[in-house]
Amino acid sequence: MTYHAFHTHGEDRDSRWLVTCDHATNTVPPMVNGGTLGLLQSEMSRHIAYDPGAAGIAHALADALGGALITSNFSRLVIDPNRGEDDPTLLMKLYDGTIIPGNRHAGAAEIERRMELCYRPYHAELGRLAATRRDPVIVAVHSFTPQLKGRPPRPWHVALLHTAPANALSLAMIDRLRAEGDLCVGDNEPYAGHQPGDSIFRHALNHDRPQVLIEVRQDLLGNVGQQQAWGRRLAPLLVAALADCGA
């Protein structure tokens, strides 16, 4: 069986926009523990394994922007593409109260094997796509759980993560979203900024490329129609925000 660590869409489109979805799926490749991490499907359907709804937004957004799209084809529990190679959370053994049996005894050799199988091919393709765009603008799409176990509910409908000083597009997009009037918009919520080695850091900040990371709350993404509606809604706001900041 041939395994591919990523899927691409719209590569031949003549647009600056490049949409990414690091946590698109909960797939465990057959070469990793026979295709299972030892979790029930109910656990693999949770936010610990992927970003539910994010891939649907990303597809609709890329189509609306006329841009290219890359989505991962492996669970974040296999190896997390939105972490630096030396990040201690690159491979999680415990996440939001759930022990990951298939990761429990994974050492340095297994982490390296998964990086070669999944992580590095994904980033190589993302880097290639960015290099073939004309003055690329990278839009990373994620989703966040409405509530972590034992923690308060998260009120934001949509949020942007950014790091100064390379955050002009993010700040312009926050203003555009807040001007909509019906959204609770998070500014570096429910997480803060970017970490060294993560996807935006690696493919945008390191190359001085305009970028934005958008998070949408998962209970607003329960079906394909909702996901597509978010993608179509975000696209013109991104175009306007890019014009606002002159990028």
mmCIF file of C-alpha atoms in Angstrom:
data_model
loop_
_atom_site.group_PDB
_atom_site.id
_atom_site.type_symbol
_atom_site.label_atom_id
_atom_site.label_comp_id
_atom_site.label_asym_id
_atom_site.label_seq_id
_atom_site.Cartn_x
_atom_site.Cartn_y
_atom_site.Cartn_z
ATOM 1 C CA MET A 1 0.000 0.000 0.000
ATOM 2 C CA THR A 2 1.301 3.443 -0.985
ATOM 3 C CA TYR A 3 1.023 6.015 1.755
ATOM 4 C CA HIS A 4 1.181 9.783 1.245
ATOM 5 C CA ALA A 5 1.670 12.122 4.195
ATOM 6 C CA PHE A 6 -0.276 14.965 2.576
ATOM 7 C CA HIS A 7 -2.894 15.915 0.023
ATOM 8 C CA THR A 8 -2.691 18.952 -2.240
ATOM 9 C CA HIS A 9 -5.399 20.790 -4.128
ATOM 10 C CA GLY A 10 -5.299 23.667 -6.623
ATOM 11 C CA GLU A 11 -1.542 23.731 -7.085
ATOM 12 C CA ASP A 12 -1.876 25.100 -10.626
ATOM 13 C CA ARG A 13 -3.945 28.115 -9.541
ATOM 14 C CA ASP A 14 -2.390 31.504 -10.226
ATOM 15 C CA SER A 15 -2.807 33.119 -6.825
ATOM 16 C CA ARG A 16 -0.657 34.306 -3.941
ATOM 17 C CA TRP A 17 -2.779 32.463 -1.403
ATOM 18 C CA LEU A 18 -1.588 29.183 0.100
ATOM 19 C CA VAL A 19 -3.922 27.559 2.615
ATOM 20 C CA THR A 20 -2.582 24.947 5.022
ATOM 21 C CA CYS A 21 -4.255 22.537 7.416
ATOM 22 C CA ASP A 22 -1.728 20.862 9.704
ATOM 23 C CA HIS A 23 -4.275 18.853 11.694
ATOM 24 C CA ALA A 24 -6.671 17.860 8.934
ATOM 25 C CA THR A 25 -7.258 14.204 9.771
ATOM 26 C CA ASN A 26 -7.129 11.540 12.487
ATOM 27 C CA THR A 27 -5.518 8.966 10.175
ATOM 28 C CA VAL A 28 -2.953 6.576 11.627
ATOM 29 C CA PRO A 29 -0.796 5.221 8.779
ATOM 30 C CA PRO A 30 -0.687 1.413 8.561
ATOM 31 C CA MET A 31 3.069 1.528 9.158
ATOM 32 C CA VAL A 32 2.465 2.957 12.652
ATOM 33 C CA ASN A 33 1.383 0.225 15.081
ATOM 34 C CA GLY A 34 -0.605 -1.452 12.320
ATOM 35 C CA GLY A 35 -2.764 1.643 11.841
ATOM 36 C CA THR A 36 -3.854 2.152 15.440
ATOM 37 C CA LEU A 37 -2.649 4.000 18.525
ATOM 38 C CA GLY A 38 -4.727 1.769 20.804
ATOM 39 C CA LEU A 39 -7.485 4.330 21.356
ATOM 40 C CA LEU A 40 -11.220 3.882 20.969
ATOM 41 C CA GLN A 41 -12.766 5.577 17.947
ATOM 42 C CA SER A 42 -14.553 7.939 20.323
ATOM 43 C CA GLU A 43 -11.156 9.193 21.466
ATOM 44 C CA MET A 44 -9.764 9.387 17.929
ATOM 45 C CA SER A 45 -12.770 11.540 17.015
ATOM 46 C CA ARG A 46 -11.828 14.128 19.642
ATOM 47 C CA HIS A 47 -9.696 17.217 19.254
ATOM 48 C CA ILE A 48 -6.724 15.328 20.677
ATOM 49 C CA ALA A 49 -6.328 13.443 17.382
ATOM 50 C CA TYR A 50 -7.001 16.233 14.849
ATOM 51 C CA ASP A 51 -8.827 19.538 14.344
ATOM 52 C CA PRO A 52 -12.444 18.582 13.551
ATOM 53 C CA GLY A 53 -13.923 20.742 10.814
ATOM 54 C CA ALA A 54 -10.677 22.499 9.913
ATOM 55 C CA ALA A 55 -10.140 20.617 6.651
ATOM 56 C CA GLY A 56 -13.621 21.564 5.452
ATOM 57 C CA ILE A 57 -12.960 25.241 6.106
ATOM 58 C CA ALA A 58 -9.552 25.002 4.440
ATOM 59 C CA HIS A 59 -10.966 23.462 1.253
ATOM 60 C CA ALA A 60 -13.729 26.064 0.981
ATOM 61 C CA LEU A 61 -11.314 28.884 1.767
ATOM 62 C CA ALA A 62 -8.757 27.797 -0.841
ATOM 63 C CA ASP A 63 -11.512 27.527 -3.449
ATOM 64 C CA ALA A 64 -12.907 30.959 -2.565
ATOM 65 C CA LEU A 65 -9.448 32.562 -2.660
ATOM 66 C CA GLY A 66 -8.414 30.724 -5.808
ATOM 67 C CA GLY A 67 -5.369 29.452 -3.968
ATOM 68 C CA ALA A 68 -3.530 26.210 -3.354
ATOM 69 C CA LEU A 69 -4.169 23.946 -0.371
ATOM 70 C CA ILE A 70 -2.136 21.383 1.520
ATOM 71 C CA THR A 71 -3.637 19.137 4.194
ATOM 72 C CA SER A 72 -1.894 16.606 6.403
ATOM 73 C CA ASN A 73 -2.783 12.913 6.137
ATOM 74 C CA PHE A 74 -1.789 11.781 9.629
ATOM 75 C CA SER A 75 -3.098 12.353 13.126
ATOM 76 C CA ARG A 76 -1.376 14.872 15.332
ATOM 77 C CA LEU A 77 -1.008 11.965 17.781
ATOM 78 C CA VAL A 78 1.196 10.124 15.282
ATOM 79 C CA ILE A 79 3.510 13.139 15.121
ATOM 80 C CA ASP A 80 2.511 16.801 15.296
ATOM 81 C CA PRO A 81 3.479 18.772 12.180
ATOM 82 C CA ASN A 82 2.775 22.047 13.970
ATOM 83 C CA ARG A 83 5.695 21.580 16.353
ATOM 84 C CA GLY A 84 9.411 22.082 15.985
ATOM 85 C CA GLU A 85 11.535 18.968 15.631
ATOM 86 C CA ASP A 86 12.932 19.456 19.136
ATOM 87 C CA ASP A 87 9.612 20.372 20.769
ATOM 88 C CA PRO A 88 8.773 18.085 23.730
ATOM 89 C CA THR A 89 5.123 17.970 22.580
ATOM 90 C CA LEU A 90 6.055 16.687 19.114
ATOM 91 C CA LEU A 91 4.768 13.258 20.152
ATOM 92 C CA MET A 92 2.163 13.281 22.911
ATOM 93 C CA LYS A 93 1.853 10.412 25.390
ATOM 94 C CA LEU A 94 -0.897 12.104 27.444
ATOM 95 C CA TYR A 95 -3.297 14.664 26.001
ATOM 96 C CA ASP A 96 -6.278 16.323 27.686
ATOM 97 C CA GLY A 97 -6.632 13.473 30.163
ATOM 98 C CA THR A 98 -6.186 10.632 27.664
ATOM 99 C CA ILE A 99 -3.190 8.279 27.692
ATOM 100 C CA ILE A 100 -2.053 7.358 24.163
ATOM 101 C CA PRO A 101 -1.159 3.627 24.382
ATOM 102 C CA GLY A 102 0.583 3.516 20.998
ATOM 103 C CA ASN A 103 2.905 6.325 22.066
ATOM 104 C CA ARG A 104 3.586 5.162 25.588
ATOM 105 C CA HIS A 105 6.883 3.438 24.802
ATOM 106 C CA ALA A 106 7.849 5.448 21.718
ATOM 107 C CA GLY A 107 11.461 6.541 22.038
ATOM 108 C CA ALA A 108 13.835 8.561 19.903
ATOM 109 C CA ALA A 109 14.097 5.915 17.159
ATOM 110 C CA GLU A 110 10.316 5.675 16.763
ATOM 111 C CA ILE A 111 9.932 9.447 16.721
ATOM 112 C CA GLU A 112 12.572 9.663 14.000
ATOM 113 C CA ARG A 113 10.806 6.953 11.982
ATOM 114 C CA ARG A 114 7.503 8.811 12.155
ATOM 115 C CA MET A 115 9.174 12.054 11.200
ATOM 116 C CA GLU A 116 10.614 10.448 8.079
ATOM 117 C CA LEU A 117 7.259 8.851 7.244
ATOM 118 C CA CYS A 118 4.960 11.813 7.924
ATOM 119 C CA TYR A 119 6.426 15.030 9.298
ATOM 120 C CA ARG A 120 9.281 15.714 6.879
ATOM 121 C CA PRO A 121 7.391 14.843 3.651
ATOM 122 C CA TYR A 122 4.558 17.151 4.712
ATOM 123 C CA HIS A 123 6.889 20.052 5.419
ATOM 124 C CA ALA A 124 8.909 19.435 2.274
ATOM 125 C CA GLU A 125 5.744 19.697 0.181
ATOM 126 C CA LEU A 126 4.504 22.753 2.055
ATOM 127 C CA GLY A 127 7.867 24.412 1.490
ATOM 128 C CA ARG A 128 7.804 23.518 -2.199
ATOM 129 C CA LEU A 129 4.292 24.926 -2.672
ATOM 130 C CA ALA A 130 5.212 28.159 -0.907
ATOM 131 C CA ALA A 131 8.320 28.551 -3.068
ATOM 132 C CA THR A 132 6.311 28.162 -6.282
ATOM 133 C CA ARG A 133 3.751 30.865 -5.396
ATOM 134 C CA ARG A 134 4.335 34.458 -6.393
ATOM 135 C CA ASP A 135 4.871 36.428 -3.179
ATOM 136 C CA PRO A 136 2.894 33.844 -1.154
ATOM 137 C CA VAL A 137 0.447 34.636 1.622
ATOM 138 C CA ILE A 138 0.088 31.675 3.977
ATOM 139 C CA VAL A 139 -3.201 31.031 5.758
ATOM 140 C CA ALA A 140 -3.064 28.279 8.389
ATOM 141 C CA VAL A 141 -6.457 26.868 9.370
ATOM 142 C CA HIS A 142 -7.074 25.197 12.723
ATOM 143 C CA SER A 143 -9.994 24.544 15.044
ATOM 144 C CA PHE A 144 -10.184 24.464 18.835
ATOM 145 C CA THR A 145 -12.291 22.507 21.283
ATOM 146 C CA PRO A 146 -15.016 24.469 23.107
ATOM 147 C CA GLN A 147 -13.700 23.251 26.460
ATOM 148 C CA LEU A 148 -10.760 21.295 27.814
ATOM 149 C CA LYS A 149 -11.484 18.819 30.593
ATOM 150 C CA GLY A 150 -11.783 20.611 33.920
ATOM 151 C CA ARG A 151 -11.336 24.039 32.330
ATOM 152 C CA PRO A 152 -13.833 26.862 31.704
ATOM 153 C CA PRO A 153 -15.737 27.079 28.410
ATOM 154 C CA ARG A 154 -14.079 29.053 25.646
ATOM 155 C CA PRO A 155 -16.271 31.935 24.444
ATOM 156 C CA TRP A 156 -14.521 32.828 21.200
ATOM 157 C CA HIS A 157 -16.146 31.898 17.904
ATOM 158 C CA VAL A 158 -12.969 32.542 15.933
ATOM 159 C CA ALA A 159 -9.456 33.533 16.960
ATOM 160 C CA LEU A 160 -6.122 34.504 15.481
ATOM 161 C CA LEU A 161 -2.681 33.578 16.756
ATOM 162 C CA HIS A 162 0.177 35.924 15.963
ATOM 163 C CA THR A 163 3.567 37.176 17.066
ATOM 164 C CA ALA A 164 4.836 40.748 16.824
ATOM 165 C CA PRO A 165 6.254 42.351 14.800
ATOM 166 C CA ALA A 166 5.291 40.130 11.826
ATOM 167 C CA ASN A 167 1.566 40.313 12.552
ATOM 168 C CA ALA A 168 0.147 43.103 10.402
ATOM 169 C CA LEU A 169 -2.185 40.782 8.494
ATOM 170 C CA SER A 170 -3.382 39.144 11.703
ATOM 171 C CA LEU A 171 -4.196 42.485 13.342
ATOM 172 C CA ALA A 172 -6.006 43.681 10.217
ATOM 173 C CA MET A 173 -7.993 40.432 10.117
ATOM 174 C CA ILE A 174 -8.961 40.778 13.785
ATOM 175 C CA ASP A 175 -10.320 44.254 13.036
ATOM 176 C CA ARG A 176 -12.255 42.945 10.032
ATOM 177 C CA LEU A 177 -13.758 40.079 12.032
ATOM 178 C CA ARG A 178 -14.761 42.319 14.922
ATOM 179 C CA ALA A 179 -16.402 44.734 12.498
ATOM 180 C CA GLU A 180 -18.761 41.908 11.499
ATOM 181 C CA GLY A 181 -20.583 42.581 14.773
ATOM 182 C CA ASP A 182 -21.780 39.062 15.558
ATOM 183 C CA LEU A 183 -18.529 37.326 16.503
ATOM 184 C CA CYS A 184 -16.545 36.922 19.693
ATOM 185 C CA VAL A 185 -13.028 37.228 18.287
ATOM 186 C CA GLY A 186 -9.981 35.970 20.148
ATOM 187 C CA ASP A 187 -6.664 37.776 19.962
ATOM 188 C CA ASN A 188 -3.997 35.155 20.753
ATOM 189 C CA GLU A 189 -6.693 33.007 22.335
ATOM 190 C CA PRO A 190 -7.073 30.242 23.402
ATOM 191 C CA TYR A 191 -3.310 30.013 22.840
ATOM 192 C CA ALA A 192 -0.637 32.613 22.364
ATOM 193 C CA GLY A 193 1.458 33.391 19.325
ATOM 194 C CA HIS A 194 3.793 31.047 17.488
ATOM 195 C CA GLN A 195 6.442 28.709 18.818
ATOM 196 C CA PRO A 196 9.913 28.319 17.249
ATOM 197 C CA GLY A 197 9.779 25.575 14.647
ATOM 198 C CA ASP A 198 6.003 25.450 14.192
ATOM 199 C CA SER A 199 4.533 25.610 10.694
ATOM 200 C CA ILE A 200 4.042 29.372 10.467
ATOM 201 C CA PHE A 201 7.445 30.016 12.013
ATOM 202 C CA ARG A 202 9.085 27.610 9.578
ATOM 203 C CA HIS A 203 7.362 28.538 6.311
ATOM 204 C CA ALA A 204 6.310 32.161 6.808
ATOM 205 C CA LEU A 205 8.174 33.991 9.572
ATOM 206 C CA ASN A 206 11.544 32.580 8.519
ATOM 207 C CA HIS A 207 10.928 33.862 4.973
ATOM 208 C CA ASP A 208 9.241 37.206 5.759
ATOM 209 C CA ARG A 209 6.034 36.028 4.109
ATOM 210 C CA PRO A 210 2.645 37.521 5.027
ATOM 211 C CA GLN A 211 0.759 34.999 7.143
ATOM 212 C CA VAL A 212 -2.213 34.454 9.380
ATOM 213 C CA LEU A 213 -3.305 31.567 11.594
ATOM 214 C CA ILE A 214 -7.067 31.240 12.060
ATOM 215 C CA GLU A 215 -8.788 29.075 14.677
ATOM 216 C CA VAL A 216 -12.550 28.366 14.653
ATOM 217 C CA ARG A 217 -14.410 26.753 17.554
ATOM 218 C CA GLN A 218 -15.295 23.170 16.781
ATOM 219 C CA ASP A 219 -18.932 23.213 17.874
ATOM 220 C CA LEU A 220 -19.546 25.696 15.051
ATOM 221 C CA LEU A 221 -18.246 23.187 12.490
ATOM 222 C CA GLY A 222 -20.525 20.191 13.013
ATOM 223 C CA ASN A 223 -21.365 19.638 9.357
ATOM 224 C CA VAL A 224 -19.968 20.296 5.884
ATOM 225 C CA GLY A 225 -22.353 23.181 5.300
ATOM 226 C CA GLN A 226 -21.091 25.040 8.372
ATOM 227 C CA GLN A 227 -17.482 24.422 7.412
ATOM 228 C CA GLN A 228 -18.022 25.688 3.879
ATOM 229 C CA ALA A 229 -19.888 28.732 5.157
ATOM 230 C CA TRP A 230 -16.942 29.662 7.366
ATOM 231 C CA GLY A 231 -14.530 29.287 4.462
ATOM 232 C CA ARG A 232 -16.656 31.478 2.214
ATOM 233 C CA ARG A 233 -17.097 34.046 4.972
ATOM 234 C CA LEU A 234 -13.405 34.281 5.807
ATOM 235 C CA ALA A 235 -12.165 34.620 2.218
ATOM 236 C CA PRO A 236 -13.327 38.181 1.416
ATOM 237 C CA LEU A 237 -12.298 39.342 4.885
ATOM 238 C CA LEU A 238 -8.790 38.026 4.276
ATOM 239 C CA VAL A 239 -8.588 39.771 0.913
ATOM 240 C CA ALA A 240 -9.720 43.038 2.536
ATOM 241 C CA ALA A 241 -7.327 42.605 5.474
ATOM 242 C CA LEU A 242 -4.410 42.027 3.098
ATOM 243 C CA ALA A 243 -5.284 45.276 1.326
ATOM 244 C CA ASP A 244 -5.641 47.055 4.677
ATOM 245 C CA CYS A 245 -2.072 46.247 5.681
ATOM 246 C CA GLY A 246 -0.605 46.781 2.222
ATOM 247 C CA ALA A 247 1.045 43.365 2.122
#
